[in-house]
Coordinates of C-alpha atoms in Angstrom, one line a residue:
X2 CA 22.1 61.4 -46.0
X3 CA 20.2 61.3 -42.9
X4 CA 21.5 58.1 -40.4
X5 CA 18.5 56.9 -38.1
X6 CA 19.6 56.5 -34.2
X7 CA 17.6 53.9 -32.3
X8 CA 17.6 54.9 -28.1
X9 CA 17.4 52.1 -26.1
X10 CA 14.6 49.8 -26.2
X11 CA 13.2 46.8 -24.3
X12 CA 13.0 44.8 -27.2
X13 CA 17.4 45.0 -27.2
X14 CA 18.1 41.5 -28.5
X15 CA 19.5 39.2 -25.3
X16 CA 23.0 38.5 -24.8
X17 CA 22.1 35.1 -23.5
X18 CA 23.2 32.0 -25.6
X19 CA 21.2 30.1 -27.7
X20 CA 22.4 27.2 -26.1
X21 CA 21.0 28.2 -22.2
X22 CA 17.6 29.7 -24.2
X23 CA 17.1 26.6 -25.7
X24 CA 17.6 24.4 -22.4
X25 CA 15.2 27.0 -20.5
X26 CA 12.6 25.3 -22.1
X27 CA 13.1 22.0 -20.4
X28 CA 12.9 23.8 -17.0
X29 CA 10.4 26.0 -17.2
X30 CA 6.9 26.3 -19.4
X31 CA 5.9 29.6 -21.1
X32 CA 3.5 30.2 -18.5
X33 CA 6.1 29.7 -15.5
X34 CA 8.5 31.8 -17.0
X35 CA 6.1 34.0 -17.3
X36 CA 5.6 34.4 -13.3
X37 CA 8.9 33.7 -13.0
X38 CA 9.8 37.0 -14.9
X39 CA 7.3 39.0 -13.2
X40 CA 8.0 38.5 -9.9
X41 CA 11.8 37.9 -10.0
X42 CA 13.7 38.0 -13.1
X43 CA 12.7 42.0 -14.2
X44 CA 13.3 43.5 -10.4
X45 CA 17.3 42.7 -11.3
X46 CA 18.9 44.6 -13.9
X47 CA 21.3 42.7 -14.4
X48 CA 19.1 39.8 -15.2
X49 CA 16.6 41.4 -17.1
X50 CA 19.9 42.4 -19.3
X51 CA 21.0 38.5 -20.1
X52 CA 17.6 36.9 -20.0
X53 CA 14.8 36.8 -23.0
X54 CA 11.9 38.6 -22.6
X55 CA 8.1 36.8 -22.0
X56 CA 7.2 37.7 -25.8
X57 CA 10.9 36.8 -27.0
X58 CA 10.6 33.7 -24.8
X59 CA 7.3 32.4 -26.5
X60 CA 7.7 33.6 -29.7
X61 CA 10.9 31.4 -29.7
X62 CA 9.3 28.5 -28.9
X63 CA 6.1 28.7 -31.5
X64 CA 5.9 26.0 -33.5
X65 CA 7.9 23.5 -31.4
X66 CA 7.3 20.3 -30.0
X67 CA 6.2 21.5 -26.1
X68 CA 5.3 17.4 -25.3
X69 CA 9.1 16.4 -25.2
X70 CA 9.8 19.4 -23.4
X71 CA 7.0 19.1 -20.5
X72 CA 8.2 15.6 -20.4
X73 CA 11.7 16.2 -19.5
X74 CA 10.3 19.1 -17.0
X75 CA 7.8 16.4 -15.1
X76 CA 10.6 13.9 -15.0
X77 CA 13.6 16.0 -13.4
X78 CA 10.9 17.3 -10.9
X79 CA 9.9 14.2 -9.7
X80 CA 13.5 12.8 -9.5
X81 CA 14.4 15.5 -7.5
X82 CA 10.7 15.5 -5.7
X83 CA 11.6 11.7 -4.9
X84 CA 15.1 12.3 -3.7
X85 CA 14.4 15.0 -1.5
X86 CA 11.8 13.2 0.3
X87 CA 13.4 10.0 0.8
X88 CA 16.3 11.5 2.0
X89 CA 14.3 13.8 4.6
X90 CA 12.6 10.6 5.6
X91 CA 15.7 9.0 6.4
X92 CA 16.8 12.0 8.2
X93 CA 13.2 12.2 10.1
X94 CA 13.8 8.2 10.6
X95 CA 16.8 8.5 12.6
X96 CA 15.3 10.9 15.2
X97 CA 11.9 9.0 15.2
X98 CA 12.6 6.1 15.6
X99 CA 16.7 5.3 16.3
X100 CA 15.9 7.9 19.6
X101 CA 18.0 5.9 22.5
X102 CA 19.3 2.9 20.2
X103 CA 22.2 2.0 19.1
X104 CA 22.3 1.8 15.5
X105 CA 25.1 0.3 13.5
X106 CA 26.7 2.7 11.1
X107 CA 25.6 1.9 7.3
X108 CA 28.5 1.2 4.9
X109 CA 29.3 4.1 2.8
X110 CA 28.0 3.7 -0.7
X111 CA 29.0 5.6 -4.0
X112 CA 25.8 8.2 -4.8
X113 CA 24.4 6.6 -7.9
X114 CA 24.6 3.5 -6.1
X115 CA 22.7 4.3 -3.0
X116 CA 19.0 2.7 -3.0
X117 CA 17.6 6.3 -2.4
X118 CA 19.1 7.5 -5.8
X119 CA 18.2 4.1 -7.7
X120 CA 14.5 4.4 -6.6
X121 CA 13.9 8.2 -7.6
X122 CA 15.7 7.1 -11.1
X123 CA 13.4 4.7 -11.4
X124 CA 10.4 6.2 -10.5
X125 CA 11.2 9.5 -12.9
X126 CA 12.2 7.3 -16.1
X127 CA 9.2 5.4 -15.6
X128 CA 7.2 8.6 -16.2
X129 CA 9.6 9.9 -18.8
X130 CA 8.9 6.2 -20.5
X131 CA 5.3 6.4 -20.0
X132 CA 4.9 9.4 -21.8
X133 CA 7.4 8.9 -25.0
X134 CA 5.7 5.5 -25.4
X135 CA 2.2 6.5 -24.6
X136 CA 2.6 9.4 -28.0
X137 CA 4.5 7.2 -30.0
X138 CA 2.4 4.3 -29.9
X139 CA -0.6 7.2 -30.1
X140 CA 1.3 8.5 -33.4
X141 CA 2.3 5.2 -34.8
X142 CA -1.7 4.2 -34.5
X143 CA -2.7 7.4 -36.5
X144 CA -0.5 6.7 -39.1
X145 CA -1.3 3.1 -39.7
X146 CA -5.2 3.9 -40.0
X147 CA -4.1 6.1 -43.0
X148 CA -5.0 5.4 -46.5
X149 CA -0.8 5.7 -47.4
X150 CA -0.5 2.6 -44.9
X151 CA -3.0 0.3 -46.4
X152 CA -0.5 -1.8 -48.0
X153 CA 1.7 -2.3 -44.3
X154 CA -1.8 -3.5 -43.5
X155 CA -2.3 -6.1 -46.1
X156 CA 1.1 -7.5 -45.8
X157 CA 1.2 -7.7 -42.0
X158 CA -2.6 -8.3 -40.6
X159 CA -2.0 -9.3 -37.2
X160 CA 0.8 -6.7 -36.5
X161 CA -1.6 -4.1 -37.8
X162 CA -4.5 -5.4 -35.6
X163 CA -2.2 -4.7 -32.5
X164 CA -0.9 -1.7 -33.3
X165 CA -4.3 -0.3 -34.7
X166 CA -6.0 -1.3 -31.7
X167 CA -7.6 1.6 -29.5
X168 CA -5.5 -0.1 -26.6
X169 CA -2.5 -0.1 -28.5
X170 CA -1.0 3.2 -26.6
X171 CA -2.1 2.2 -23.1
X172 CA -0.5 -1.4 -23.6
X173 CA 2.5 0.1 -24.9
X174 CA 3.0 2.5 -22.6
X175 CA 3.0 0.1 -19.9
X176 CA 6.4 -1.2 -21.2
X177 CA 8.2 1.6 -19.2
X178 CA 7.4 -0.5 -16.2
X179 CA 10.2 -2.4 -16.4
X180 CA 12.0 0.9 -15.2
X181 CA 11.1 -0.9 -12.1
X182 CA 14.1 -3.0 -12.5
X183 CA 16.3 0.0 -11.7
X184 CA 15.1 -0.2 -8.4
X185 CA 16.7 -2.6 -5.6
X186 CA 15.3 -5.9 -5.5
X187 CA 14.2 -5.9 -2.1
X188 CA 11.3 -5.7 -0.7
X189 CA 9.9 -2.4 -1.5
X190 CA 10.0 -3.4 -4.9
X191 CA 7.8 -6.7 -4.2
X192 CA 5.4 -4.2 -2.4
X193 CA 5.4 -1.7 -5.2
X194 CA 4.6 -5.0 -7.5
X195 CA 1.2 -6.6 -5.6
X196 CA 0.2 -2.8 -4.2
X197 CA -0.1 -2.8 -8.6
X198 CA -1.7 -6.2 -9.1
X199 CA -4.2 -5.5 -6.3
X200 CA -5.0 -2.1 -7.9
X201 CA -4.9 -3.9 -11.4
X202 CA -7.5 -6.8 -9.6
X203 CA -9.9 -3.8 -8.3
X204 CA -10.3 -1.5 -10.9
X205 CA -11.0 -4.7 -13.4
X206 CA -13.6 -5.5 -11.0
X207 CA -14.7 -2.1 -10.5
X208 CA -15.4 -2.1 -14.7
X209 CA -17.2 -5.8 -14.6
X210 CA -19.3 -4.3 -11.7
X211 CA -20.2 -1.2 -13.9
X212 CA -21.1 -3.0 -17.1
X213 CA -23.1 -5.4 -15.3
X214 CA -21.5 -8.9 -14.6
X215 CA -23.0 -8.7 -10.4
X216 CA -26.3 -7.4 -10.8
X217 CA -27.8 -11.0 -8.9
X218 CA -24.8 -11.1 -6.5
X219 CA -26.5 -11.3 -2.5
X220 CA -26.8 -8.5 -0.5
X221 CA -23.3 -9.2 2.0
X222 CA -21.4 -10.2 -1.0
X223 CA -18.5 -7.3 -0.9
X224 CA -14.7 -7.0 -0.8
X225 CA -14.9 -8.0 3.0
X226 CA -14.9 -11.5 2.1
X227 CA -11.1 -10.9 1.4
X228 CA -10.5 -10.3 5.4
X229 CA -11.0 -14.2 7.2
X230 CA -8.8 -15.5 4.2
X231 CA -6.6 -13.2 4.6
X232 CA -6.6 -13.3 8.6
X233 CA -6.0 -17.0 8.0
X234 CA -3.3 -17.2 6.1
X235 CA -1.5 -14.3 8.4
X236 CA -2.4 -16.0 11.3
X237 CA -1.2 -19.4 10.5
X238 CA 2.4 -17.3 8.7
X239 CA 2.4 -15.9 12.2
X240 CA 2.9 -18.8 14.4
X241 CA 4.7 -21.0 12.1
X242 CA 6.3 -19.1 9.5
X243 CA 6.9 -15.9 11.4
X244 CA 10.0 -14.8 9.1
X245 CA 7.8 -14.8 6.0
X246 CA 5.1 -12.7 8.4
X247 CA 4.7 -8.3 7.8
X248 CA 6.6 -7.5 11.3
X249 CA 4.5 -4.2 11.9
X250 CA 1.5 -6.6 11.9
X251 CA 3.0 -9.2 13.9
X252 CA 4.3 -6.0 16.2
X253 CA 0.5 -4.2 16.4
X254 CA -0.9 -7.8 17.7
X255 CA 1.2 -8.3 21.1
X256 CA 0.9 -4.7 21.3
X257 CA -2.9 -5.1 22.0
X258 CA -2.6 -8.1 23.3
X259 CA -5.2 -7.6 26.0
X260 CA -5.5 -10.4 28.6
X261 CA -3.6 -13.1 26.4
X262 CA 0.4 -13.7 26.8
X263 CA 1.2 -12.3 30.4
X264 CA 4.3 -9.9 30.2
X265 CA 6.9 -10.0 33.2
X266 CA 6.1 -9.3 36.6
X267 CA 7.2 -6.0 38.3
X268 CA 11.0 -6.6 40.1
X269 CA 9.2 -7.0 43.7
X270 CA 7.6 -9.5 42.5
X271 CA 9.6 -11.4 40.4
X272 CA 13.7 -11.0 39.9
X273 CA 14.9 -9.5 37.7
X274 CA 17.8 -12.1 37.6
X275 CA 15.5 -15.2 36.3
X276 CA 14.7 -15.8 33.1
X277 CA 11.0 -14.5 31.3
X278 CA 10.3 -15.9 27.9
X279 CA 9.1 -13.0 26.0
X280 CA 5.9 -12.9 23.6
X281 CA 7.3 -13.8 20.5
X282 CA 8.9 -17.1 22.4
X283 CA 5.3 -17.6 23.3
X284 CA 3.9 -17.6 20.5
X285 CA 6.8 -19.8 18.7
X286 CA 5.4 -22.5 22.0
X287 CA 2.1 -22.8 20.3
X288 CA 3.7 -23.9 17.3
X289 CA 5.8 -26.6 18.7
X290 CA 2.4 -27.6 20.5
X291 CA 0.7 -27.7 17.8
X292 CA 3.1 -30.3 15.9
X293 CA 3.5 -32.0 19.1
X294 CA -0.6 -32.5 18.8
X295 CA -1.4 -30.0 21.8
X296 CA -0.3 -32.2 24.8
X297 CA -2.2 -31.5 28.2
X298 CA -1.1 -29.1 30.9
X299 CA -0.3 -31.1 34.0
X300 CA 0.4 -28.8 37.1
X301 CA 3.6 -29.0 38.9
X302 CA 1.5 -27.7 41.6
X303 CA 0.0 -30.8 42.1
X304 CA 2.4 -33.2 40.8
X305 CA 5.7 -31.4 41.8
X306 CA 7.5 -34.4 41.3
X307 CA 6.3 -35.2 37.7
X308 CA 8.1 -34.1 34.4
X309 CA 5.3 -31.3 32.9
X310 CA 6.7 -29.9 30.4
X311 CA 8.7 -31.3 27.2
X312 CA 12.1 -30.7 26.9
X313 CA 11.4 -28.1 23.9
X314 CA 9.2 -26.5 26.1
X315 CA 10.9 -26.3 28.9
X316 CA 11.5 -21.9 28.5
X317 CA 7.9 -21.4 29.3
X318 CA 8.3 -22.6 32.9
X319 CA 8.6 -19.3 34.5
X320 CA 4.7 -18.9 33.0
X321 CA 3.1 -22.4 33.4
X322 CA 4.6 -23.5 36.6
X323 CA 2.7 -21.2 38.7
X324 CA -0.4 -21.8 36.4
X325 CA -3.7 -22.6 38.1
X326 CA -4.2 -26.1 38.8
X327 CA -7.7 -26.2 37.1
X328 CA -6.2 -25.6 33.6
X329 CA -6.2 -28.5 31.8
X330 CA -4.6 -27.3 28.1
X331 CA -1.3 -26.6 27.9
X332 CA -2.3 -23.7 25.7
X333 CA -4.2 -22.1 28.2
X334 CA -1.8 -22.3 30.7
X335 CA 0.5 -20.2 28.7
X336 CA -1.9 -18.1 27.1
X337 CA -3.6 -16.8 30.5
X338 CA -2.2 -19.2 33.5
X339 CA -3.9 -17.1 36.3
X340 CA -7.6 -17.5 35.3
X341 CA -8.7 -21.3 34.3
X342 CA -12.0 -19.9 32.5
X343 CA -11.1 -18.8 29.0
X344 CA -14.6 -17.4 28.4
X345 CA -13.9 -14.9 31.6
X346 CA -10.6 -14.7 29.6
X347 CA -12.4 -13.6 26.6
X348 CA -14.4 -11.7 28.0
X349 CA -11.6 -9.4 30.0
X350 CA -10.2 -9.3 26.6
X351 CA -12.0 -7.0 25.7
X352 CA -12.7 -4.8 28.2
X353 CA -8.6 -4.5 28.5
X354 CA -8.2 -3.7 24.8
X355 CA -11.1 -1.9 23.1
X356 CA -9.8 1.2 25.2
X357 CA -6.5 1.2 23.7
X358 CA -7.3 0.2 20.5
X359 CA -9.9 3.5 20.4
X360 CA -7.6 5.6 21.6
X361 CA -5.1 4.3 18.8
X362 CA -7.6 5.0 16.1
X363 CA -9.0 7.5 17.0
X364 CA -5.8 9.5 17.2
X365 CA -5.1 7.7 13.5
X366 CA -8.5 8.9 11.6
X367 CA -8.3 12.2 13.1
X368 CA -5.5 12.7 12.1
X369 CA -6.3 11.4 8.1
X370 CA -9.6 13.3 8.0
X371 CA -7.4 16.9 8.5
X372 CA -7.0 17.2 4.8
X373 CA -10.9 17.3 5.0
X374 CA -11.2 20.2 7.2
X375 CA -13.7 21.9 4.8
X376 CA -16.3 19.3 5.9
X377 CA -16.1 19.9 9.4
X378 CA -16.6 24.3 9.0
X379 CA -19.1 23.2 6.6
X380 CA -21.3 20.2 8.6
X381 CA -19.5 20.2 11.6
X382 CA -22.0 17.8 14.0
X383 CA -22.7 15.3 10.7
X384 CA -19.0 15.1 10.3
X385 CA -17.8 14.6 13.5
X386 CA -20.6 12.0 14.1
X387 CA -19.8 10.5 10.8
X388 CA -16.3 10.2 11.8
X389 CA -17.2 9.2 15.6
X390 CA -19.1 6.7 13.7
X391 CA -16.3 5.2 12.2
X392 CA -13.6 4.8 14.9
X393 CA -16.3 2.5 16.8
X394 CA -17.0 0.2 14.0
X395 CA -13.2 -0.2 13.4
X396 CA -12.2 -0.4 16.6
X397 CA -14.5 -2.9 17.4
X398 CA -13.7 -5.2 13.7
X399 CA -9.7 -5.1 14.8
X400 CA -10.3 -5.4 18.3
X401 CA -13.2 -8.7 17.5
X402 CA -10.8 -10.1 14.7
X403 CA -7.5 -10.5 17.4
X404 CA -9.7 -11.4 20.7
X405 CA -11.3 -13.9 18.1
X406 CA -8.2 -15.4 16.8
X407 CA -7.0 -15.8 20.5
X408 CA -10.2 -17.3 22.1
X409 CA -10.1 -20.0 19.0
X410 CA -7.4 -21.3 20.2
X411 CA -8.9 -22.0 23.6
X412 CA -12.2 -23.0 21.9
X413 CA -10.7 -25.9 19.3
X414 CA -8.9 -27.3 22.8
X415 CA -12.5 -27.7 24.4
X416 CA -14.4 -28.8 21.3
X417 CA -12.4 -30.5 19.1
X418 CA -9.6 -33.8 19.9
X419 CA -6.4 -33.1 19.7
X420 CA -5.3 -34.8 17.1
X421 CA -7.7 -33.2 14.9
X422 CA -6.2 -30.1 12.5
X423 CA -3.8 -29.6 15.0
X424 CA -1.7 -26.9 12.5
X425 CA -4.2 -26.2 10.6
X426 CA -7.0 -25.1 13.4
X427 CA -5.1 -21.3 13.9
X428 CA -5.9 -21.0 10.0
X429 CA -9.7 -21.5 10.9
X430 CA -9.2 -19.5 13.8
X431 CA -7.6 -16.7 11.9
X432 CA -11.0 -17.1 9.6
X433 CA -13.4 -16.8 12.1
X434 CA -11.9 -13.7 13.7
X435 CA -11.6 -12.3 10.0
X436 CA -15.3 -12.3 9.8
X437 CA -15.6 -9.5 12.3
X438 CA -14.8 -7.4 8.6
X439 CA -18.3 -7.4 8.1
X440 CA -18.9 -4.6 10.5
X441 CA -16.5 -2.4 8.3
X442 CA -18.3 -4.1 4.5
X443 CA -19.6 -0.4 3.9
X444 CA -16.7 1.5 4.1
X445 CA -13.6 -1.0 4.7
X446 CA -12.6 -1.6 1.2
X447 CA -8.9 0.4 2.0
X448 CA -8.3 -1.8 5.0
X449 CA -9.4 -5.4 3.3
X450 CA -6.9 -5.0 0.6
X451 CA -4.1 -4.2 2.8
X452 CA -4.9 -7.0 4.4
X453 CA -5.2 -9.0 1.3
X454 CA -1.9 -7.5 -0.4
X455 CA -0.1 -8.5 3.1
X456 CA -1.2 -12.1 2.7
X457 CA -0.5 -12.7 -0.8
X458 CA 3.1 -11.0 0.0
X459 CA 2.8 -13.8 3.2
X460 CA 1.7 -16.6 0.8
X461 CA 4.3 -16.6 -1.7
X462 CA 7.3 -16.0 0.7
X463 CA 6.2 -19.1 2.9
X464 CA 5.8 -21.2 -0.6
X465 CA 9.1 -20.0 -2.0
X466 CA 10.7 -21.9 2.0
X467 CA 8.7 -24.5 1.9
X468 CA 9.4 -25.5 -1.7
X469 CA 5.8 -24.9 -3.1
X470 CA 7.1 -22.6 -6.6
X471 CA 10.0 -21.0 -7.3
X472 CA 11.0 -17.2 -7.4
X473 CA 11.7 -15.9 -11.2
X474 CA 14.3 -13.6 -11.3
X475 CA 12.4 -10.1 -12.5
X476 CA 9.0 -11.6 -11.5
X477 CA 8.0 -8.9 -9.5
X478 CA 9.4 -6.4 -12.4
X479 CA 7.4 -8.7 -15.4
X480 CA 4.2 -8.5 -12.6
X481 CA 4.0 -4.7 -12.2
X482 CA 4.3 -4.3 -16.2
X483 CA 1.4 -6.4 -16.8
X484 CA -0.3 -4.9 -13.7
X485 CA 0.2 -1.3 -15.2
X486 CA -1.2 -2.3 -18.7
X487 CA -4.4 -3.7 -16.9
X488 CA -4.7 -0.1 -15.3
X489 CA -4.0 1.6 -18.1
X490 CA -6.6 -0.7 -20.4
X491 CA -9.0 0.0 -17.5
X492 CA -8.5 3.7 -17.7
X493 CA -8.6 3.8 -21.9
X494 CA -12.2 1.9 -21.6
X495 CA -13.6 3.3 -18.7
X496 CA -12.1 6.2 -16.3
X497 CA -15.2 5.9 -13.5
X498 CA -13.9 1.9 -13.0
X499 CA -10.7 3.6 -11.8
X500 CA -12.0 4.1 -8.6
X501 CA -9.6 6.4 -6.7
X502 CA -9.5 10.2 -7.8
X503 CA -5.8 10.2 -6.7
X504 CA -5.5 7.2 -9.2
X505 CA -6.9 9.2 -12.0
X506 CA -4.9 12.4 -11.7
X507 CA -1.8 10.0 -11.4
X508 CA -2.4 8.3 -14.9
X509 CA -3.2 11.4 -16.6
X510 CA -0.3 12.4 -15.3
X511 CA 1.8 9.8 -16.7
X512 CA 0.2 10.2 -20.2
X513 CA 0.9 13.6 -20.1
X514 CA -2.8 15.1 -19.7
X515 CA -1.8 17.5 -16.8
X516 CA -2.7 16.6 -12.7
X517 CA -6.6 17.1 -13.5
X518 CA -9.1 14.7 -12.6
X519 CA -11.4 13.9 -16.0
X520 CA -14.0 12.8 -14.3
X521 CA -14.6 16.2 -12.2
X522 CA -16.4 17.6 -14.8
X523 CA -19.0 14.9 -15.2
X524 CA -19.2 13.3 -11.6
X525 CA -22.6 15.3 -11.4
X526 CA -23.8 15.0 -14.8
X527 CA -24.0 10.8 -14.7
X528 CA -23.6 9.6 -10.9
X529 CA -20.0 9.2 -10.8
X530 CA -19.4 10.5 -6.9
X531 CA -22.4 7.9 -6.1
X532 CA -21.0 4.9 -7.6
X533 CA -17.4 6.0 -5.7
X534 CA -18.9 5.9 -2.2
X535 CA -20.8 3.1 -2.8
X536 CA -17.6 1.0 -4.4
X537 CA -15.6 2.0 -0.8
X538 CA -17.3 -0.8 1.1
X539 CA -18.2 -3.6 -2.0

């Protein structure tokens, strides 16, 4: 009896466990194993000896269930994605900006209590959440429009209208935004919950728009119109509700200051011993004039003997005391004592600020069009004058909108009495200085929500102090839930309404559809890229 011999083969069965061969699969997809193999796994023998084979590793996993699988993958990547970042941001942080400060030493905090770890767990079982609700609801749908569930249908007619509903997965799948809640409630989860509602607000408006609700609106109707209200409202938080007021705002305003608020004087000039209210003191003056109904600027130059200043105003001496004697509103003297014209004030303004403020943006935008750097080899002049193009008009709306706001102030002293809107003129002022947005109405749709997400943030922290509505424990959690299932509604019924292609790849990649933009493939069939461009300044 002849005994058959089998030499070694490639097709040895693995020594690996089923156990680590089954959990491979929530790593790594066929086709990843697949490079991974080729490039790294077969140049070791010994690793070629306890791992499966490409054909042994996707035979093994035919017929199953890959959905749950490349869930699980997407989710520990971007929890590890999320906690690698934040943590090399805090590293970067440190020697950015702590350079030559003393910091105070954070408490030490257990791991999974630490607000970097909370975040990334919340932002990856979102996704995991998204996706497992997104296919059940999808499944659960399919199976009530069976014939089998026709009598579930009969008995329960309003549940099965819900759940039958072609919106029934995208509303559903929005529930796994109360993940949020495993974040810290601070303020990065506030911002996270009206940076959703304004994207909710725009991409609604963006599907209204397309199926034909603003055919007659005017010509300069556009999202620009969000700027003077929201230059208002941040104007007025600034001066009187400063605590309630986005500090980096606040901080890019004196910064560019121009001819308004007059720092300290050089040592040789002025000691360093003797007091020098600084600019945020200055600004908190204009409030207490402004509830004090703007009293007048006497000069002590003239009357030396007089008392010139009220007692709660008495820290701005160092800058109104030597004021010039022609000034006649105690405003002025404190917002430019040397020069009694607040035209020529204006005026110098901006010949002291539009520099700087170019300069700032036009390191800024160079910097953001990089990624584009196929546009400049391809069109090099049209590009850079496009761009060129573009850090004038903004320069000039930021630069208009903060002289503005200043020289109103100056203006409503020489126009208007002084017991007239005394608090409430720096909201007008902050208007009129907001209307300089127009210049940017074609391509400043990015920069008038900000502004807009800034002041409703503004709004409803200055309401909460001063007693106008209450905060609801969880609101911002509850907000960003029904924020994400207008997005998501949005996106079922029309994907062009959703008008940011990083938007797009983002919810696909929640529902599971890959990174890939669907509208790629038909941007040139119906329009799509024309109707983008144009949505960027309306």
């Amino acid at each position: 009896m002849a005994t058959s011999s089998k030499g070694p083969s490639s097709e040895k069965p693995s020594k690996a466990s089923p156990v680590p061969r089954a959990a491979l699969r929530y790593i790594v997809s066929p086709q990843e194993y697949k490079v991974l193999h080729q490039y790294i796994l077969s140049r070791s023998p010994t690793l070629q000896r306890n791992v499966p084979t490409v054909a042994r590793y996707e035979a093994a996993l035919v017929g199953k269930d890959h959905y749950n699988a490349a869930a699980v993958r997407a989710t520990a990547r971007v929890f590890v994605a999320a906690q690698t970042g934040l943590k090399a941001w805090e590293l970067m942080s440190k020697v950015l900006f702590s350079r030559g400060k003393a910091v105070a030493p954070k408490p030490k905090q257990a791991f999974f209590r630490s607000t970097n770890f909370r975040l990334s767990l919340s932002v990856s079982s979102i996704l995991l959440f998204h996706r497992l609700l997104y296919r059940f609801f999808t499944r659960l749908r399919a199976n009530l429009l069976t014939p089998d569930a026709r009598p579930f249908r009969i008995r329960n007619p309003k549940v099965s209208r819900g759940l039958t509903s072609e919106l029934a997965p995208a509303v559903g799948a929005s529930l796994a935004g109360f993940l949020l809640g495993l974040c810290p409630s601070d303020q990065l989860r506030v911002t996270v919950a009206i940076y959703a509602l304004s994207r909710a607000a725009e991409f609604w408006y963006n599907k209204l728009e397309d199926d034909g609700w603003f055919k007659a609106r005017p010509w300069w109707f556009g999202s620009w119109l969000l700027m003077p209200l929201s230059c208002g409202q941040l104007l007025h938080a600034f001066v009187f509700d400063r605590d309630c007021f986005p500090k980096p705002y606040g901080d890019f305003i004196m910064k560019y200051r121009g001819s308004y608020i007059p720092s300290r004087p050089p040592a040789a000039d002025y000691p360093s011993s003797l007091p020098w209210p600084g600019v945020y003191p200055v600004v908190d003056s204009l409030s207490t004039m402004a509830k004090t109904k703007w009293p007048p600027f006497i000069s002590p130059i003239l009357f030396p003997n007089l008392k010139v200043l009220p007692t709660s105003l008495s820290y701005i001496a160092p800058i109104t005391d030597p004021a010039h004697p022609a000034i006649k509103a105690l405003s002025c003297a404190v917002l430019h004592p040397q020069d009694p014209s607040c035209l020529r004030t204006y005026v110098t303004y901006y010949i002291r600020a539009f520099p700087a403020i170019v300069k700032f943006f036009a390191l800024f935008m160079s910097a953001m069009a990089l990624p584009r750097y196929r546009a400049f080899y391809e069109k090099p002049f049209k590009t850079l004058d496009k761009l060129a193009k573009s850090i004038l008009r903004m320069s000039l709306f930021v630069t208009g909108a903060i002289g503005t706001a200043w020289g109103c102030i100056c203006l409503f002293q020489n126009i208007l009495p002084r017991t007239f809107l005394p608090t409430q003129r720096f909201f007008v002022g902050g208007f009129v200085g907001g209307l300089w947005g127009f210049l940017e109405r074609s391509s400043g749709r990015g920069q008038f929500l900000y502004s807009a997400r800034s002041s409703l943030d503004s709004t409803w922290k200055v309401g909460v102090k001063r007693g106008w509505w209450r905060g609801v424990r969880g609101g911002d959690v509850w907000l960003f839930v029904a924020s994400l299932a207008v997005v998501n509604v949005v996106f079922e019924r029309d994907a062009r309404a959703v008008s940011s292609g990083i938007g797009r790849r983002g919810l696909g990649f929640l529902r599971g559809e890959g990174f890939a933009d669907r509208l790629k493939s038909e941007s040139s069939q119906d329009g799509t890229e024309h109707r983008q461009a144009q949505r960027k300044g309306s």
